[in-house]
Tab-separated table of C-alpha atoms in Angstrom:
chain	number	residue	atom	x	y	z
A	867	SER	CA	43.207	125.865	125.492
A	868	ILE	CA	43.391	126.069	129.299
A	869	CYS	CA	45.009	122.620	129.400
A	870	GLN	CA	47.444	123.626	126.648
A	871	ARG	CA	48.584	126.640	128.671
A	872	ILE	CA	49.083	124.516	131.788
A	873	SER	CA	51.025	121.977	129.745
A	874	ARG	CA	53.241	124.715	128.284
A	875	MET	CA	53.958	126.063	131.781
A	876	LEU	CA	54.880	122.600	133.105
A	877	GLY	CA	56.834	121.520	130.035
A	878	PRO	CA	55.541	118.010	129.229
A	879	PRO	CA	53.293	117.501	126.191
A	880	LEU	CA	49.506	117.387	126.484
A	881	ARG	CA	47.567	114.294	125.406
A	882	ALA	CA	43.827	114.389	124.782
A	883	HIS	CA	41.195	111.712	124.237
A	884	SER	CA	37.628	112.568	123.239
A	885	ILE	CA	34.442	110.606	122.720
A	886	VAL	CA	31.657	112.484	120.951
A	887	GLY	CA	28.723	113.003	123.284
A	888	ARG	CA	30.655	111.754	126.319
A	889	GLY	CA	33.446	114.238	126.886
A	890	SER	CA	37.200	114.667	126.803
A	891	ALA	CA	40.097	113.643	128.992
A	892	PHE	CA	43.410	115.483	129.098
A	893	CYS	CA	46.669	114.042	130.390
A	894	VAL	CA	50.029	115.555	131.217
A	895	THR	CA	52.776	113.111	132.210
A	896	VAL	CA	55.437	114.503	134.511
A	897	PRO	CA	58.578	112.765	135.737
A	898	ARG	CA	58.483	111.182	139.175
A	899	SER	CA	60.543	113.060	141.750
A	900	ALA	CA	63.359	111.506	143.704
A	901	GLU	CA	62.117	109.584	146.725
A	902	GLY	CA	62.009	111.792	149.781
A	903	ALA	CA	62.259	114.992	147.781
A	904	VAL	CA	59.683	117.503	148.923
A	905	ALA	CA	58.945	120.717	147.126
A	906	PRO	CA	58.976	123.788	149.360
A	907	ALA	CA	55.514	124.979	150.326
A	908	ALA	CA	54.191	127.781	148.185
A	909	PRO	CA	53.629	131.011	150.061
A	910	ARG	CA	49.978	131.577	150.927
A	911	ALA	CA	48.200	134.453	149.300
A	912	ALA	CA	47.217	137.262	151.618
A	913	PRO	CA	43.586	136.982	152.694
A	914	VAL	CA	41.159	139.013	150.647
A	915	GLN	CA	39.956	142.086	152.475
A	916	ALA	CA	36.180	142.156	152.329
A	917	GLY	CA	34.149	145.298	152.041
A	918	THR	CA	36.029	147.360	149.496
A	919	LEU	CA	33.728	146.172	146.702
A	920	SER	CA	30.564	146.495	148.765
A	921	GLY	CA	27.749	148.005	146.729
A	922	LEU	CA	29.165	146.987	143.349
A	923	ARG	CA	26.549	145.161	141.244
A	924	VAL	CA	27.862	142.572	138.789
A	925	LEU	CA	26.059	140.355	136.286
A	926	CYS	CA	27.898	137.156	135.319
A	927	VAL	CA	26.767	135.358	132.167
A	928	ASP	CA	27.968	131.809	131.477
A	929	ASN	CA	26.275	128.655	130.242
A	930	ASP	CA	28.164	126.517	132.793
A	931	PRO	CA	26.310	126.359	136.143
A	932	GLU	CA	29.514	125.418	137.996
A	933	ILE	CA	31.275	128.552	136.723
A	934	LEU	CA	28.322	130.688	137.827
A	935	HIS	CA	28.317	129.014	141.253
A	936	GLY	CA	32.057	129.708	141.616
A	937	MET	CA	31.659	133.343	140.564
A	938	ARG	CA	28.805	133.835	143.070
A	939	ALA	CA	30.980	132.371	145.839
A	940	LEU	CA	34.105	134.363	144.950
A	941	LEU	CA	32.398	137.701	144.357
A	942	GLY	CA	30.133	137.177	147.358
A	943	ARG	CA	33.216	136.908	149.603
A	944	TRP	CA	34.162	140.355	148.333
A	945	GLN	CA	30.666	141.647	149.212
A	946	VAL	CA	29.781	142.204	145.561
A	947	ASP	CA	26.052	142.091	144.745
A	948	VAL	CA	26.099	139.271	142.160
A	949	ALA	CA	23.411	138.250	139.691
A	950	THR	CA	23.914	135.384	137.257
A	951	ALA	CA	22.415	134.271	133.975
A	952	SER	CA	22.971	131.129	131.928
A	953	THR	CA	21.384	132.362	128.683
A	954	VAL	CA	21.383	135.568	126.689
A	955	ASP	CA	17.652	136.097	127.246
A	956	GLU	CA	18.042	135.555	130.996
A	957	ALA	CA	20.928	138.072	131.003
A	958	LEU	CA	18.830	140.678	129.194
A	959	GLN	CA	15.966	140.220	131.660
A	960	THR	CA	18.244	140.251	134.712
A	961	ALA	CA	20.047	143.384	133.518
A	962	GLN	CA	16.777	145.302	133.542
A	963	THR	CA	15.963	144.404	137.157
A	964	HIS	CA	19.466	144.173	138.684
A	965	ALA	CA	20.972	147.357	137.118
A	966	PRO	CA	24.574	146.032	137.106
A	967	HIS	CA	27.631	148.272	137.135
A	968	VAL	CA	29.795	145.564	135.540
A	969	PHE	CA	29.035	142.704	133.143
A	970	LEU	CA	31.273	139.608	133.093
A	971	VAL	CA	30.324	137.524	130.050
A	972	ASP	CA	31.805	134.257	128.800
A	973	TYR	CA	32.657	134.248	125.098
A	974	HIS	CA	31.393	130.728	124.298
A	975	LEU	CA	27.798	130.826	125.558
A	976	HIS	CA	26.490	128.129	123.183
A	977	ASP	CA	23.398	130.292	122.728
A	978	ARG	CA	21.896	132.436	120.000
A	979	LEU	CA	24.666	135.037	120.550
A	980	ASP	CA	28.313	134.753	121.532
A	981	GLY	CA	29.672	136.749	124.473
A	982	LEU	CA	30.607	139.812	122.417
A	983	ASP	CA	27.166	140.020	120.833
A	984	CYS	CA	25.592	139.458	124.259
A	985	LEU	CA	27.566	142.424	125.639
A	986	ASP	CA	26.387	144.529	122.679
A	987	ALA	CA	22.745	143.517	123.339
A	988	LEU	CA	23.151	144.397	127.028
A	989	GLN	CA	24.676	147.755	126.072
A	990	ALA	CA	21.667	148.475	123.852
A	991	LEU	CA	19.431	148.157	126.954
A	992	GLN	CA	21.474	150.601	129.038
A	993	SER	CA	20.932	154.337	129.001
A	994	THR	CA	24.608	154.952	129.794
A	995	PRO	CA	27.818	153.123	128.880
A	996	PHE	CA	28.818	150.301	131.215
A	997	VAL	CA	31.915	148.295	131.993
A	998	GLY	CA	31.933	144.935	130.251
A	999	ALA	CA	34.502	142.177	130.274
A	1000	LEU	CA	34.674	139.201	127.956
A	1001	LEU	CA	35.891	136.068	129.743
A	1002	THR	CA	37.505	133.530	127.455
A	1003	ALA	CA	40.125	130.848	127.056
A	1004	ASP	CA	40.100	131.588	123.306
A	1005	GLY	CA	43.399	133.353	122.706
A	1006	ARG	CA	42.874	134.064	119.002
A	1007	PRO	CA	43.911	137.604	118.033
A	1008	GLU	CA	40.606	138.193	116.234
A	1009	VAL	CA	38.687	137.643	119.500
A	1010	GLN	CA	41.054	139.969	121.367
A	1011	ASN	CA	40.787	142.631	118.659
A	1012	ALA	CA	36.993	142.389	118.472
A	1013	ALA	CA	36.702	142.853	122.255
A	1014	ARG	CA	39.047	145.845	122.193
A	1015	GLU	CA	37.311	147.442	119.187
A	1016	ARG	CA	33.938	147.180	120.930
A	1017	GLY	CA	35.322	148.703	124.123
A	1018	TYR	CA	35.268	145.589	126.323
A	1019	ARG	CA	38.032	144.321	128.549
A	1020	LEU	CA	39.298	140.805	127.786
A	1021	LEU	CA	39.992	138.573	130.787
A	1022	THR	CA	41.754	135.345	129.804
A	1023	LYS	CA	40.754	132.098	131.493
A	1024	PRO	CA	41.788	130.789	133.868
A	1025	ILE	CA	41.198	134.138	135.511
A	1026	ARG	CA	43.272	134.842	138.577
A	1027	PRO	CA	41.104	136.117	141.437
A	1028	ALA	CA	43.594	138.938	142.096
A	1029	SER	CA	43.267	140.146	138.484
A	1030	LEU	CA	39.480	140.018	138.623
A	1031	ARG	CA	39.440	141.852	141.940
A	1032	ALA	CA	41.772	144.561	140.604
A	1033	PHE	CA	39.558	145.005	137.531
A	1034	LEU	CA	36.426	145.306	139.679
A	1035	ALA	CA	38.096	147.581	142.232
A	1036	ALA	CA	39.316	149.962	139.529
A	1037	HIS	CA	35.797	150.289	138.177
A	1038	HIS	CA	34.216	150.521	141.630
A	1039	GLN	CA	36.551	153.333	142.692
A	1040	ALA	CA	35.971	155.184	139.421
A	1041	SER	CA	32.174	154.963	139.759
A	1042	SER	CA	31.892	155.590	143.523
A	1043	PRO	CA	31.108	159.117	144.701
A	1044	PRO	CA	33.974	160.792	146.596
A	1045	ALA	CA	33.909	160.488	150.377
A	1046	ALA	CA	32.553	163.544	152.189
């Protein structure tokens, strides 16, 4: 679904080739530009200001180690205290010792529970309500509705760092005590 969205943005059709047990390849064919034509450089994003999320504890749950590594790196740059888990049971155990403020959980965990049920299990461990976000490339309305009905934010993959930061900052400001 991520590749389909990229293909729709670019215009050309998406081709896919899969071999069971080996993986999938996706291809988008774009027209060759005129020789010598150079696209203007995209403006650089403003550097992220570190420190404003300092003290925020986040638990990321995903079965893909590369995603977890990327989340640790990104959130770490923002001085977020990050814990990660690759299984539901690991998430439940980590939640008890890490005491997260925010849970970021992938929908397709390929585990005994999906991401929504994992968030529900994590909520059952907490003595107070928490902020939970379901991360998914699954754009089906039933997934969106289920997340909303259960009180979780839905963040659609690929997640833009600015959107994730805004989501975390809004929660961090709401949960931080006022300055004296």
